Amino acid sequence: MSTYLEPRRVRIAARPEESAVIEIDGHDVASAVEAYRITQTVDEGPEVTLYVQQGWKGVEFDGLAEVTVEPADVRHVVIGFLDAVNWQKLDEAVLDRDDLDGRPGELTRGMLAQLREWAEGA
């Protein structure tokens, strides 16, 4: 991934219940950004880190604010998904599965399969 050390013109407008507007030098990059971080110390200017989707090819940049572009860290997504799982519903769904076979580890395999299906929206 690329790290741009020259300042770039950055515009971020985040609103509740709406998609964020994320532009660099007037180029809309919001569809590729999964998360961003803005940091600034008393002695330094702002720094924006964009966490982009894997495979992102970039956009032509040219402007003002140090921009770091890194692959997205999906751990927060996985943690959020697991935090949202209701253990009782998972327990019921796994015990109702047709693919339990009585072999060692069947409940673990069933839980992983059920979580995968829920993550895929099934």
mmCIF file with all atom_site columns, C-alpha atoms in Angstrom:
data_model
loop_
_atom_site.group_PDB
_atom_site.id
_atom_site.type_symbol
_atom_site.label_atom_id
_atom_site.label_alt_id
_atom_site.label_comp_id
_atom_site.label_asym_id
_atom_site.label_entity_id
_atom_site.label_seq_id
_atom_site.pdbx_PDB_ins_code
_atom_site.Cartn_x
_atom_site.Cartn_y
_atom_site.Cartn_z
_atom_site.occupancy
_atom_site.B_iso_or_equiv
_atom_site.pdbx_formal_charge
_atom_site.auth_seq_id
_atom_site.auth_comp_id
_atom_site.auth_asym_id
_atom_site.auth_atom_id
_atom_site.pdbx_PDB_model_num
ATOM 1   C CA . MET A 1 1   ? 0.000   0.000   0.000  1.00 0.00 ? 1   MET A CA 1
ATOM 2   C CA . SER A 1 2   ? 1.014   3.605   -0.432 1.00 0.00 ? 2   SER A CA 1
ATOM 3   C CA . THR A 1 3   ? 1.984   6.201   2.087  1.00 0.00 ? 3   THR A CA 1
ATOM 4   C CA . TYR A 1 4   ? 1.766   9.775   0.855  1.00 0.00 ? 4   TYR A CA 1
ATOM 5   C CA . LEU A 1 5   ? 4.054   12.062  2.814  1.00 0.00 ? 5   LEU A CA 1
ATOM 6   C CA . GLU A 1 6   ? 3.204   15.334  1.100  1.00 0.00 ? 6   GLU A CA 1
ATOM 7   C CA . PRO A 1 7   ? 0.215   17.252  2.428  1.00 0.00 ? 7   PRO A CA 1
ATOM 8   C CA . ARG A 1 8   ? -3.099  16.556  0.650  1.00 0.00 ? 8   ARG A CA 1
ATOM 9   C CA . ARG A 1 9   ? -6.427  18.385  0.662  1.00 0.00 ? 9   ARG A CA 1
ATOM 10  C CA . VAL A 1 10  ? -8.741  16.144  2.731  1.00 0.00 ? 10  VAL A CA 1
ATOM 11  C CA . ARG A 1 11  ? -12.480 16.524  3.320  1.00 0.00 ? 11  ARG A CA 1
ATOM 12  C CA . ILE A 1 12  ? -14.345 14.185  5.659  1.00 0.00 ? 12  ILE A CA 1
ATOM 13  C CA . ALA A 1 13  ? -17.970 14.772  6.612  1.00 0.00 ? 13  ALA A CA 1
ATOM 14  C CA . ALA A 1 14  ? -19.429 12.081  8.847  1.00 0.00 ? 14  ALA A CA 1
ATOM 15  C CA . ARG A 1 15  ? -23.115 12.232  9.672  1.00 0.00 ? 15  ARG A CA 1
ATOM 16  C CA . PRO A 1 16  ? -25.233 9.861   11.756 1.00 0.00 ? 16  PRO A CA 1
ATOM 17  C CA . GLU A 1 17  ? -27.398 7.554   9.641  1.00 0.00 ? 17  GLU A CA 1
ATOM 18  C CA . GLU A 1 18  ? -25.656 8.619   6.392  1.00 0.00 ? 18  GLU A CA 1
ATOM 19  C CA . SER A 1 19  ? -22.580 7.512   4.508  1.00 0.00 ? 19  SER A CA 1
ATOM 20  C CA . ALA A 1 20  ? -19.507 9.583   5.216  1.00 0.00 ? 20  ALA A CA 1
ATOM 21  C CA . VAL A 1 21  ? -18.143 11.892  2.565  1.00 0.00 ? 21  VAL A CA 1
ATOM 22  C CA . ILE A 1 22  ? -14.418 11.232  2.164  1.00 0.00 ? 22  ILE A CA 1
ATOM 23  C CA . GLU A 1 23  ? -12.532 13.176  -0.476 1.00 0.00 ? 23  GLU A CA 1
ATOM 24  C CA . ILE A 1 24  ? -8.865  13.603  -1.169 1.00 0.00 ? 24  ILE A CA 1
ATOM 25  C CA . ASP A 1 25  ? -8.013  16.474  -3.471 1.00 0.00 ? 25  ASP A CA 1
ATOM 26  C CA . GLY A 1 26  ? -11.632 16.510  -4.604 1.00 0.00 ? 26  GLY A CA 1
ATOM 27  C CA . HIS A 1 27  ? -11.632 12.785  -5.478 1.00 0.00 ? 27  HIS A CA 1
ATOM 28  C CA . ASP A 1 28  ? -14.374 10.769  -3.767 1.00 0.00 ? 28  ASP A CA 1
ATOM 29  C CA . VAL A 1 29  ? -12.720 7.749   -2.089 1.00 0.00 ? 29  VAL A CA 1
ATOM 30  C CA . ALA A 1 30  ? -15.508 6.881   0.389  1.00 0.00 ? 30  ALA A CA 1
ATOM 31  C CA . SER A 1 31  ? -16.519 3.655   -1.380 1.00 0.00 ? 31  SER A CA 1
ATOM 32  C CA . ALA A 1 32  ? -13.021 2.200   -0.860 1.00 0.00 ? 32  ALA A CA 1
ATOM 33  C CA . VAL A 1 33  ? -12.577 3.318   2.763  1.00 0.00 ? 33  VAL A CA 1
ATOM 34  C CA . GLU A 1 34  ? -13.646 0.966   5.550  1.00 0.00 ? 34  GLU A CA 1
ATOM 35  C CA . ALA A 1 35  ? -12.373 3.143   8.403  1.00 0.00 ? 35  ALA A CA 1
ATOM 36  C CA . TYR A 1 36  ? -10.308 6.249   8.976  1.00 0.00 ? 36  TYR A CA 1
ATOM 37  C CA . ARG A 1 37  ? -8.372  7.874   11.797 1.00 0.00 ? 37  ARG A CA 1
ATOM 38  C CA . ILE A 1 38  ? -7.589  11.562  12.238 1.00 0.00 ? 38  ILE A CA 1
ATOM 39  C CA . THR A 1 39  ? -4.831  12.454  14.692 1.00 0.00 ? 39  THR A CA 1
ATOM 40  C CA . GLN A 1 40  ? -3.137  15.700  15.605 1.00 0.00 ? 40  GLN A CA 1
ATOM 41  C CA . THR A 1 41  ? -0.740  16.710  18.317 1.00 0.00 ? 41  THR A CA 1
ATOM 42  C CA . VAL A 1 42  ? -0.269  20.210  19.691 1.00 0.00 ? 42  VAL A CA 1
ATOM 43  C CA . ASP A 1 43  ? 3.000   20.623  17.779 1.00 0.00 ? 43  ASP A CA 1
ATOM 44  C CA . GLU A 1 44  ? 2.037   18.986  14.461 1.00 0.00 ? 44  GLU A CA 1
ATOM 45  C CA . GLY A 1 45  ? -0.592  19.295  11.770 1.00 0.00 ? 45  GLY A CA 1
ATOM 46  C CA . PRO A 1 46  ? -3.390  16.783  11.249 1.00 0.00 ? 46  PRO A CA 1
ATOM 47  C CA . GLU A 1 47  ? -2.671  13.308  9.921  1.00 0.00 ? 47  GLU A CA 1
ATOM 48  C CA . VAL A 1 48  ? -5.355  11.197  8.281  1.00 0.00 ? 48  VAL A CA 1
ATOM 49  C CA . THR A 1 49  ? -5.020  7.408   8.003  1.00 0.00 ? 49  THR A CA 1
ATOM 50  C CA . LEU A 1 50  ? -7.401  5.678   5.602  1.00 0.00 ? 50  LEU A CA 1
ATOM 51  C CA . TYR A 1 51  ? -8.026  1.941   5.975  1.00 0.00 ? 51  TYR A CA 1
ATOM 52  C CA . VAL A 1 52  ? -9.046  0.795   2.498  1.00 0.00 ? 52  VAL A CA 1
ATOM 53  C CA . GLN A 1 53  ? -10.591 -2.353  1.097  1.00 0.00 ? 53  GLN A CA 1
ATOM 54  C CA . GLN A 1 54  ? -8.204  -5.053  0.017  1.00 0.00 ? 54  GLN A CA 1
ATOM 55  C CA . GLY A 1 55  ? -7.321  -4.771  -3.654 1.00 0.00 ? 55  GLY A CA 1
ATOM 56  C CA . TRP A 1 56  ? -7.885  -1.006  -3.820 1.00 0.00 ? 56  TRP A CA 1
ATOM 57  C CA . LYS A 1 57  ? -5.857  0.398   -6.680 1.00 0.00 ? 57  LYS A CA 1
ATOM 58  C CA . GLY A 1 58  ? -5.858  3.997   -5.466 1.00 0.00 ? 58  GLY A CA 1
ATOM 59  C CA . VAL A 1 59  ? -6.692  7.320   -7.005 1.00 0.00 ? 59  VAL A CA 1
ATOM 60  C CA . GLU A 1 60  ? -4.590  10.129  -8.328 1.00 0.00 ? 60  GLU A CA 1
ATOM 61  C CA . PHE A 1 61  ? -3.667  12.361  -5.395 1.00 0.00 ? 61  PHE A CA 1
ATOM 62  C CA . ASP A 1 62  ? -2.242  15.829  -5.342 1.00 0.00 ? 62  ASP A CA 1
ATOM 63  C CA . GLY A 1 63  ? -2.878  18.324  -2.463 1.00 0.00 ? 63  GLY A CA 1
ATOM 64  C CA . LEU A 1 64  ? -2.656  19.266  1.522  1.00 0.00 ? 64  LEU A CA 1
ATOM 65  C CA . ALA A 1 65  ? -2.605  16.928  4.740  1.00 0.00 ? 65  ALA A CA 1
ATOM 66  C CA . GLU A 1 66  ? -0.394  13.970  5.356  1.00 0.00 ? 66  GLU A CA 1
ATOM 67  C CA . VAL A 1 67  ? -2.287  10.870  4.249  1.00 0.00 ? 67  VAL A CA 1
ATOM 68  C CA . THR A 1 68  ? -1.418  7.293   5.138  1.00 0.00 ? 68  THR A CA 1
ATOM 69  C CA . VAL A 1 69  ? -3.240  4.554   3.244  1.00 0.00 ? 69  VAL A CA 1
ATOM 70  C CA . GLU A 1 70  ? -3.153  1.079   4.792  1.00 0.00 ? 70  GLU A CA 1
ATOM 71  C CA . PRO A 1 71  ? -5.085  -2.166  4.348  1.00 0.00 ? 71  PRO A CA 1
ATOM 72  C CA . ALA A 1 72  ? -8.186  -2.234  6.536  1.00 0.00 ? 72  ALA A CA 1
ATOM 73  C CA . ASP A 1 73  ? -7.886  -3.979  9.887  1.00 0.00 ? 73  ASP A CA 1
ATOM 74  C CA . VAL A 1 74  ? -11.004 -6.116  9.914  1.00 0.00 ? 74  VAL A CA 1
ATOM 75  C CA . ARG A 1 75  ? -10.592 -7.254  13.512 1.00 0.00 ? 75  ARG A CA 1
ATOM 76  C CA . HIS A 1 76  ? -13.046 -4.581  14.677 1.00 0.00 ? 76  HIS A CA 1
ATOM 77  C CA . VAL A 1 77  ? -15.613 -5.925  12.185 1.00 0.00 ? 77  VAL A CA 1
ATOM 78  C CA . VAL A 1 78  ? -15.173 -9.507  13.404 1.00 0.00 ? 78  VAL A CA 1
ATOM 79  C CA . ILE A 1 79  ? -15.323 -8.433  17.051 1.00 0.00 ? 79  ILE A CA 1
ATOM 80  C CA . GLY A 1 80  ? -18.485 -6.402  16.370 1.00 0.00 ? 80  GLY A CA 1
ATOM 81  C CA . PHE A 1 81  ? -20.088 -9.370  14.620 1.00 0.00 ? 81  PHE A CA 1
ATOM 82  C CA . LEU A 1 82  ? -19.252 -11.752 17.460 1.00 0.00 ? 82  LEU A CA 1
ATOM 83  C CA . ASP A 1 83  ? -20.437 -9.230  20.074 1.00 0.00 ? 83  ASP A CA 1
ATOM 84  C CA . ALA A 1 84  ? -23.784 -9.035  18.266 1.00 0.00 ? 84  ALA A CA 1
ATOM 85  C CA . VAL A 1 85  ? -24.333 -12.819 18.329 1.00 0.00 ? 85  VAL A CA 1
ATOM 86  C CA . ASN A 1 86  ? -26.990 -13.900 20.786 1.00 0.00 ? 86  ASN A CA 1
ATOM 87  C CA . TRP A 1 87  ? -25.553 -17.042 22.383 1.00 0.00 ? 87  TRP A CA 1
ATOM 88  C CA . GLN A 1 88  ? -29.007 -18.538 22.960 1.00 0.00 ? 88  GLN A CA 1
ATOM 89  C CA . LYS A 1 89  ? -29.980 -18.154 19.288 1.00 0.00 ? 89  LYS A CA 1
ATOM 90  C CA . LEU A 1 90  ? -26.610 -19.585 18.255 1.00 0.00 ? 90  LEU A CA 1
ATOM 91  C CA . ASP A 1 91  ? -27.105 -22.548 20.594 1.00 0.00 ? 91  ASP A CA 1
ATOM 92  C CA . GLU A 1 92  ? -30.596 -23.223 19.198 1.00 0.00 ? 92  GLU A CA 1
ATOM 93  C CA . ALA A 1 93  ? -29.500 -22.788 15.568 1.00 0.00 ? 93  ALA A CA 1
ATOM 94  C CA . VAL A 1 94  ? -26.540 -25.129 15.963 1.00 0.00 ? 94  VAL A CA 1
ATOM 95  C CA . LEU A 1 95  ? -28.580 -27.843 17.686 1.00 0.00 ? 95  LEU A CA 1
ATOM 96  C CA . ASP A 1 96  ? -31.181 -27.604 14.880 1.00 0.00 ? 96  ASP A CA 1
ATOM 97  C CA . ARG A 1 97  ? -28.598 -28.109 12.111 1.00 0.00 ? 97  ARG A CA 1
ATOM 98  C CA . ASP A 1 98  ? -28.943 -31.115 9.817  1.00 0.00 ? 98  ASP A CA 1
ATOM 99  C CA . ASP A 1 99  ? -25.192 -31.512 9.360  1.00 0.00 ? 99  ASP A CA 1
ATOM 100 C CA . LEU A 1 100 ? -24.320 -32.620 12.916 1.00 0.00 ? 100 LEU A CA 1
ATOM 101 C CA . ASP A 1 101 ? -22.808 -36.061 12.580 1.00 0.00 ? 101 ASP A CA 1
ATOM 102 C CA . GLY A 1 102 ? -21.826 -37.242 16.065 1.00 0.00 ? 102 GLY A CA 1
ATOM 103 C CA . ARG A 1 103 ? -18.088 -37.063 15.323 1.00 0.00 ? 103 ARG A CA 1
ATOM 104 C CA . PRO A 1 104 ? -15.728 -35.297 17.730 1.00 0.00 ? 104 PRO A CA 1
ATOM 105 C CA . GLY A 1 105 ? -15.865 -31.524 17.351 1.00 0.00 ? 105 GLY A CA 1
ATOM 106 C CA . GLU A 1 106 ? -19.334 -31.543 15.759 1.00 0.00 ? 106 GLU A CA 1
ATOM 107 C CA . LEU A 1 107 ? -20.608 -28.669 17.919 1.00 0.00 ? 107 LEU A CA 1
ATOM 108 C CA . THR A 1 108 ? -17.577 -26.517 17.162 1.00 0.00 ? 108 THR A CA 1
ATOM 109 C CA . ARG A 1 109 ? -17.891 -27.273 13.439 1.00 0.00 ? 109 ARG A CA 1
ATOM 110 C CA . GLY A 1 110 ? -21.607 -26.535 13.669 1.00 0.00 ? 110 GLY A CA 1
ATOM 111 C CA . MET A 1 111 ? -21.001 -23.196 15.425 1.00 0.00 ? 111 MET A CA 1
ATOM 112 C CA . LEU A 1 112 ? -18.399 -22.133 12.884 1.00 0.00 ? 112 LEU A CA 1
ATOM 113 C CA . ALA A 1 113 ? -20.665 -23.138 10.003 1.00 0.00 ? 113 ALA A CA 1
ATOM 114 C CA . GLN A 1 114 ? -23.623 -21.292 11.565 1.00 0.00 ? 114 GLN A CA 1
ATOM 115 C CA . LEU A 1 115 ? -21.582 -18.129 12.187 1.00 0.00 ? 115 LEU A CA 1
ATOM 116 C CA . ARG A 1 116 ? -20.255 -18.281 8.614  1.00 0.00 ? 116 ARG A CA 1
ATOM 117 C CA . GLU A 1 117 ? -23.805 -18.596 7.266  1.00 0.00 ? 117 GLU A CA 1
ATOM 118 C CA . TRP A 1 118 ? -24.995 -15.654 9.380  1.00 0.00 ? 118 TRP A CA 1
ATOM 119 C CA . ALA A 1 119 ? -22.009 -13.574 8.242  1.00 0.00 ? 119 ALA A CA 1
ATOM 120 C CA . GLU A 1 120 ? -22.914 -14.349 4.605  1.00 0.00 ? 120 GLU A CA 1
ATOM 121 C CA . GLY A 1 121 ? -26.483 -13.272 5.330  1.00 0.00 ? 121 GLY A CA 1
ATOM 122 C CA . ALA A 1 122 ? -27.946 -16.777 5.046  1.00 0.00 ? 122 ALA A CA 1
#
